[in-house]
N, CA and C atoms as an extended XYZ file, in Angstrom:
285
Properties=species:S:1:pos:R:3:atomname:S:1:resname:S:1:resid:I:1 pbc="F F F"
N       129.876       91.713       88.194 N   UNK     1
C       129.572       90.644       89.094 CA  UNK     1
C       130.762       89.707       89.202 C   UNK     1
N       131.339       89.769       88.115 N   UNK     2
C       132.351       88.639       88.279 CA  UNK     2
C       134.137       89.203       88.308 C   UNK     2
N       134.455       88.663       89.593 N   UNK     3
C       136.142       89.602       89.706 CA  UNK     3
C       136.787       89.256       89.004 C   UNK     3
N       138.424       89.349       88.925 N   UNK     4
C       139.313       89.764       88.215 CA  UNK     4
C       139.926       88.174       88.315 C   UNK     4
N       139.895       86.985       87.023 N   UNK     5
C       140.240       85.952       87.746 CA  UNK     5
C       139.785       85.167       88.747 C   UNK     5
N       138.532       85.567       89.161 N   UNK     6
C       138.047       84.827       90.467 CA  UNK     6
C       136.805       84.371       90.654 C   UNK     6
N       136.616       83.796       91.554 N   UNK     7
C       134.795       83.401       91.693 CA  UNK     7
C       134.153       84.470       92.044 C   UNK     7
N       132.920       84.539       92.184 N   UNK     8
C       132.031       85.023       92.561 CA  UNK     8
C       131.720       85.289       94.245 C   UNK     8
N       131.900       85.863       95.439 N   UNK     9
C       131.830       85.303       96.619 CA  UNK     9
C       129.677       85.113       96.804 C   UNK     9
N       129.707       85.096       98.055 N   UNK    10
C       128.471       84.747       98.310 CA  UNK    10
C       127.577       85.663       98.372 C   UNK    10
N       127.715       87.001       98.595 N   UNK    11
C       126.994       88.247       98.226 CA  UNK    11
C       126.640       88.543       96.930 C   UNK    11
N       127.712       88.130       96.402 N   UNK    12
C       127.051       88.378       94.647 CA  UNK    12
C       126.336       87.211       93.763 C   UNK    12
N       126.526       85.940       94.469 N   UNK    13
C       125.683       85.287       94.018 CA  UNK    13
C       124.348       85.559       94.487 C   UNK    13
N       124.088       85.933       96.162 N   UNK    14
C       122.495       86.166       96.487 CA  UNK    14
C       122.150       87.036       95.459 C   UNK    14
N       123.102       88.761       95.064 N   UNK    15
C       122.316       89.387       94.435 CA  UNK    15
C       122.038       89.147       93.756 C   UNK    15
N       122.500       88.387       92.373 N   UNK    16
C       122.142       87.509       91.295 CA  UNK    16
C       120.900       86.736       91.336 C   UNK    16
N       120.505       85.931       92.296 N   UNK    17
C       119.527       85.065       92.769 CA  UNK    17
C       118.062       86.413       92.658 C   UNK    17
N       118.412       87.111       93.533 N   UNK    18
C       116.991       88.050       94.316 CA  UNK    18
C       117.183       88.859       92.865 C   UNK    18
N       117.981       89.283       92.063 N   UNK    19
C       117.571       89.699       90.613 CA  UNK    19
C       116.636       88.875       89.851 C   UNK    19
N       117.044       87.709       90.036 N   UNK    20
C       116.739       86.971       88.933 CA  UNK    20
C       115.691       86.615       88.870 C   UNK    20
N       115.149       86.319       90.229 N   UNK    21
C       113.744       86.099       90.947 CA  UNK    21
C       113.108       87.371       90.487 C   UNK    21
N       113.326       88.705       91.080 N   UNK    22
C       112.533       89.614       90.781 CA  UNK    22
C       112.534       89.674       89.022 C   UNK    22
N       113.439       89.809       88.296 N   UNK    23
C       113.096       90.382       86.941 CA  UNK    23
C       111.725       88.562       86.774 C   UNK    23
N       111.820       87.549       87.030 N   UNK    24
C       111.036       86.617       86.517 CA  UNK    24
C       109.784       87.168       87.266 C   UNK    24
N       109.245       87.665       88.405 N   UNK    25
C       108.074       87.677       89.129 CA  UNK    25
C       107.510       89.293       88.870 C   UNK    25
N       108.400       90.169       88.093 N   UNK    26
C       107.758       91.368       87.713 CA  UNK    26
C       107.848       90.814       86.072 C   UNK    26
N       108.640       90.368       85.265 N   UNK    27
C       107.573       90.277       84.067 CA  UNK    27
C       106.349       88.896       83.757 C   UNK    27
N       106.262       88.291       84.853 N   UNK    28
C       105.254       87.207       85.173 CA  UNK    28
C       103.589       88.346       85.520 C   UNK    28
N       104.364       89.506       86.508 N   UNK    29
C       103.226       90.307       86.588 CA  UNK    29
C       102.809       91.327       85.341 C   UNK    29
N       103.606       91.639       84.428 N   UNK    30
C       103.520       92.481       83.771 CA  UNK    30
C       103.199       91.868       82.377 C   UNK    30
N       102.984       90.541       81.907 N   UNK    31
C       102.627       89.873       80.760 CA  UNK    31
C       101.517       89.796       81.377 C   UNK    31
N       100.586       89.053       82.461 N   UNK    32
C        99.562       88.594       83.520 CA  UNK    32
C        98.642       90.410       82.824 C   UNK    32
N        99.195       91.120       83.181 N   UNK    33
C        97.963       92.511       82.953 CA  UNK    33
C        97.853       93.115       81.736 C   UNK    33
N        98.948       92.711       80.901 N   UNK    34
C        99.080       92.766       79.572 CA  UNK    34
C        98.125       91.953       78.931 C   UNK    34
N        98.067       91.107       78.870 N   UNK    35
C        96.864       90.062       78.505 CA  UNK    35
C        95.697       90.173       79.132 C   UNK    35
N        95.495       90.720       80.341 N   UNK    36
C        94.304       91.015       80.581 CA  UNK    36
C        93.551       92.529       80.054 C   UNK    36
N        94.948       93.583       79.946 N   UNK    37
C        94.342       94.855       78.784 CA  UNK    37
C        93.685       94.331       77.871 C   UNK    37
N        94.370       93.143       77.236 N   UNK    38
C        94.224       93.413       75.683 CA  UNK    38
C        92.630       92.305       75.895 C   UNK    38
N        93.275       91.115       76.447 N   UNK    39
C        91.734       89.710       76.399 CA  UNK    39
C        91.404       89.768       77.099 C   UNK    39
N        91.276       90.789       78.007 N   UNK    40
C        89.643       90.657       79.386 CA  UNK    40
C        88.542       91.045       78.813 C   UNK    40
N        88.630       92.150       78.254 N   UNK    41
C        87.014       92.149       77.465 CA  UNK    41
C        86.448       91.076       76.781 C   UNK    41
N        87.044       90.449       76.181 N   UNK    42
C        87.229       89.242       75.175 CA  UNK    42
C        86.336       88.231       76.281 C   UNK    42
N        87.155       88.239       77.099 N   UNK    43
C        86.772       87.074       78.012 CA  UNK    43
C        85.502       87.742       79.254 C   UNK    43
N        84.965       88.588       79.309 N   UNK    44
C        84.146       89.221       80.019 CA  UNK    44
C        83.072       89.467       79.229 C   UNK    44
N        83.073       89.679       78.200 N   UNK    45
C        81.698       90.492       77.762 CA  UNK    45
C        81.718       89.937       76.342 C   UNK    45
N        80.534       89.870       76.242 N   UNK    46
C        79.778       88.894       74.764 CA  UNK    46
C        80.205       89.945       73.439 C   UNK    46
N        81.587       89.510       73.090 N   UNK    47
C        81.417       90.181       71.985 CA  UNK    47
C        81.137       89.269       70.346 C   UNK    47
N        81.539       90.110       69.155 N   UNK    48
C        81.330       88.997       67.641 CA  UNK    48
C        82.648       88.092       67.734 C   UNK    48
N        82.447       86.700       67.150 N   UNK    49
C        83.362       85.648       67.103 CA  UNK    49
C        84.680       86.302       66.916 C   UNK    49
N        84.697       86.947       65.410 N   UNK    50
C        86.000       87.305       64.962 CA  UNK    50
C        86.678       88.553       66.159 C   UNK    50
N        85.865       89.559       66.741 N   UNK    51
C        87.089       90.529       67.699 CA  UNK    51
C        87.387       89.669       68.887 C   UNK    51
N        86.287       88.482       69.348 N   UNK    52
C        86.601       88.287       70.619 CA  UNK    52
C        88.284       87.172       69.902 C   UNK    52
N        87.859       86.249       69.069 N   UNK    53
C        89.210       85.462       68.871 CA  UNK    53
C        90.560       86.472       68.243 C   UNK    53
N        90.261       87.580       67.633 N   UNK    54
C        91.305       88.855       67.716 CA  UNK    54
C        91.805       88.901       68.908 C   UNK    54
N        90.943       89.371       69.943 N   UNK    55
C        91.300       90.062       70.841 CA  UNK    55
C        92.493       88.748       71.986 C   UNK    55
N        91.874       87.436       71.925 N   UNK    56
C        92.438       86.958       72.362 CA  UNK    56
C        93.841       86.320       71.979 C   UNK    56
N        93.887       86.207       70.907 N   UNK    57
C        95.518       85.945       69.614 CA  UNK    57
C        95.985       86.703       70.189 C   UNK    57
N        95.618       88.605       70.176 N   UNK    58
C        96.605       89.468       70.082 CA  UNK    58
C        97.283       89.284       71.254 C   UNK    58
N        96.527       89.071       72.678 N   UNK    59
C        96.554       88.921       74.223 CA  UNK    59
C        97.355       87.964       74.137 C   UNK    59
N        97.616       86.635       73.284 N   UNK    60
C        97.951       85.652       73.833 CA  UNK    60
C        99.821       85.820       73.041 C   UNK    60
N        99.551       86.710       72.012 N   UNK    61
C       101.112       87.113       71.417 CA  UNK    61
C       101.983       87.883       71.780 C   UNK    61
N       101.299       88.972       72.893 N   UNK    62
C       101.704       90.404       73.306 CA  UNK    62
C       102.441       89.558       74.893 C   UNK    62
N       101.617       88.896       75.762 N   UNK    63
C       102.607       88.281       76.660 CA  UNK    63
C       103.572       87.560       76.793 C   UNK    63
N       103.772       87.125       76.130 N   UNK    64
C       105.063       86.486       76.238 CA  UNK    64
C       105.979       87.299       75.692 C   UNK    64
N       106.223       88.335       74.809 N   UNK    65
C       106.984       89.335       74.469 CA  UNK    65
C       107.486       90.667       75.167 C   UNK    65
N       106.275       91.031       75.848 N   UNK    66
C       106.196       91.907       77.395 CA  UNK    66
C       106.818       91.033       78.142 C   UNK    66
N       106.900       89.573       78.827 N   UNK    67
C       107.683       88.841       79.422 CA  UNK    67
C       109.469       89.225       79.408 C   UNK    67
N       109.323       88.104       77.850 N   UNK    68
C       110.800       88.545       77.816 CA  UNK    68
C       111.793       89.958       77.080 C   UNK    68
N       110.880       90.637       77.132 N   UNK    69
C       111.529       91.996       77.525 CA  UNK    69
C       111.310       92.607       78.487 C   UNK    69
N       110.854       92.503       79.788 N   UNK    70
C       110.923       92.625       81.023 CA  UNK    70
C       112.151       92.009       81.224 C   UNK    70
N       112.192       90.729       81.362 N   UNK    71
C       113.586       90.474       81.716 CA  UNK    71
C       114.549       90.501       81.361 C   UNK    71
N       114.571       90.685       80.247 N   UNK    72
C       115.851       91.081       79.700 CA  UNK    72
C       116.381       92.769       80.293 C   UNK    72
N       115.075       93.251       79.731 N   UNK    73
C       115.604       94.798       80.252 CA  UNK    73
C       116.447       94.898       82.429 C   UNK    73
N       115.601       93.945       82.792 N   UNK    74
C       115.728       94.183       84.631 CA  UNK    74
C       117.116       93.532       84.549 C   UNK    74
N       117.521       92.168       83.586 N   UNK    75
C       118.965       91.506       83.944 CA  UNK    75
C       119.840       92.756       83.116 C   UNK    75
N       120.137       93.601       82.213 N   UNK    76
C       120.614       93.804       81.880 CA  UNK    76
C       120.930       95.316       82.654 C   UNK    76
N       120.655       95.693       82.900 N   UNK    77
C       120.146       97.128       84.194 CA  UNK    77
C       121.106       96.682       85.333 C   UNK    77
N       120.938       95.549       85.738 N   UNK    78
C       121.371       94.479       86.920 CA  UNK    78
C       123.135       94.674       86.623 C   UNK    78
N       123.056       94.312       84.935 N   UNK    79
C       124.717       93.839       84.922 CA  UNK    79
C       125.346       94.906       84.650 C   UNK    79
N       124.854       96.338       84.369 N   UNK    80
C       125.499       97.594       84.095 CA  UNK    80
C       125.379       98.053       85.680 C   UNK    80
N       124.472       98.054       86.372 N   UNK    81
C       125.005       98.688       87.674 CA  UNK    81
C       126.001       98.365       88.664 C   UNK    81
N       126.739       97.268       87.898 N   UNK    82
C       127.376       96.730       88.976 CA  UNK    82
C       128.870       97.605       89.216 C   UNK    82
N       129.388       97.259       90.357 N   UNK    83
C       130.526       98.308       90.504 CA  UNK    83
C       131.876       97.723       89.898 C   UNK    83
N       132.614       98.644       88.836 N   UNK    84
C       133.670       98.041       88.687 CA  UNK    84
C       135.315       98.698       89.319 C   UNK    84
N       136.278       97.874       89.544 N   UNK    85
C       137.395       98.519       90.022 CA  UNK    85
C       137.991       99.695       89.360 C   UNK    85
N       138.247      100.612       89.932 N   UNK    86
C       139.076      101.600       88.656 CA  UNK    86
C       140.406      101.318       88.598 C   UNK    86
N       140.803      100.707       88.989 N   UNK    87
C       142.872       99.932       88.383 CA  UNK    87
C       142.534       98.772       89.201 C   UNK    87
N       142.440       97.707       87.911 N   UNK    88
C       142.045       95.962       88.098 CA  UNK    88
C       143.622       95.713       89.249 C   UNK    88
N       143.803       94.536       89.945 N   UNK    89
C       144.516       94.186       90.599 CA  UNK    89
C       144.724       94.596       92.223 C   UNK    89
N       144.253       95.589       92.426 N   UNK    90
C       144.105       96.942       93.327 CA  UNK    90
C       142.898       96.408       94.639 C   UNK    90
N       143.268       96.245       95.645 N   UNK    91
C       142.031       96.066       96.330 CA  UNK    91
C       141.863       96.912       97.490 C   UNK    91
N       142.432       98.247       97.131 N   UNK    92
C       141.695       99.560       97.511 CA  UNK    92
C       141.918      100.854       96.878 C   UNK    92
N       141.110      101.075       96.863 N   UNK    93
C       141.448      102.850       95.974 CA  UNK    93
C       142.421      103.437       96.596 C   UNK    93
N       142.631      103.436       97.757 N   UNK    94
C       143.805      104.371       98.745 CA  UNK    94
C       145.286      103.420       98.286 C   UNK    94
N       145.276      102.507       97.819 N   UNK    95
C       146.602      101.777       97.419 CA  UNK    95
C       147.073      102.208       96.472 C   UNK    95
């Protein structure tokens, strides 16, 4: 993402942006159903004190960890695909 000595132009900051957005709004969705695997029953159906407050601890420990390894995994995916020059200084392969 970032050139040789230089800023960033304005294409690579959008992509940065619409990454960053997506990895936050897919592991926002993917902690969101994670917690509902684990504490929807919990929270739906009459179960004993101790599985339903199990069930909901475990729900309430497992999302935020599914979170931030969602994003970590989508930014880091992000910063290996990016294209790099094959001879730095060079601003065309035919040169």
């Amino acid at each position: 993402m970032e050139t040789y000595g230089g800023r960033r132009n304005q294409a690579e900051r959008d992509a940065l942006t619409v990454e960053t957005g997506y990895a936050l709004c897919s592991a926002l969705f993917a902690a969101a159903v994670l917690f509902g695997a684990v504490a929807g029953p919990a929270l739906l159906f009459e179960l004993p004190g101790t599985v339903e407050k199990l069930l909901l601890r475990v729900g309430l420990a497992i999302a935020p960890v599914a979170f931030v390894a969602r994003v970590i995994s989508v930014l880091v995916r992000f910063r290996r695909e990016r294209p790099q020059p094959s001879q730095p200084g060079r601003t065309s392969p035919d040169s």
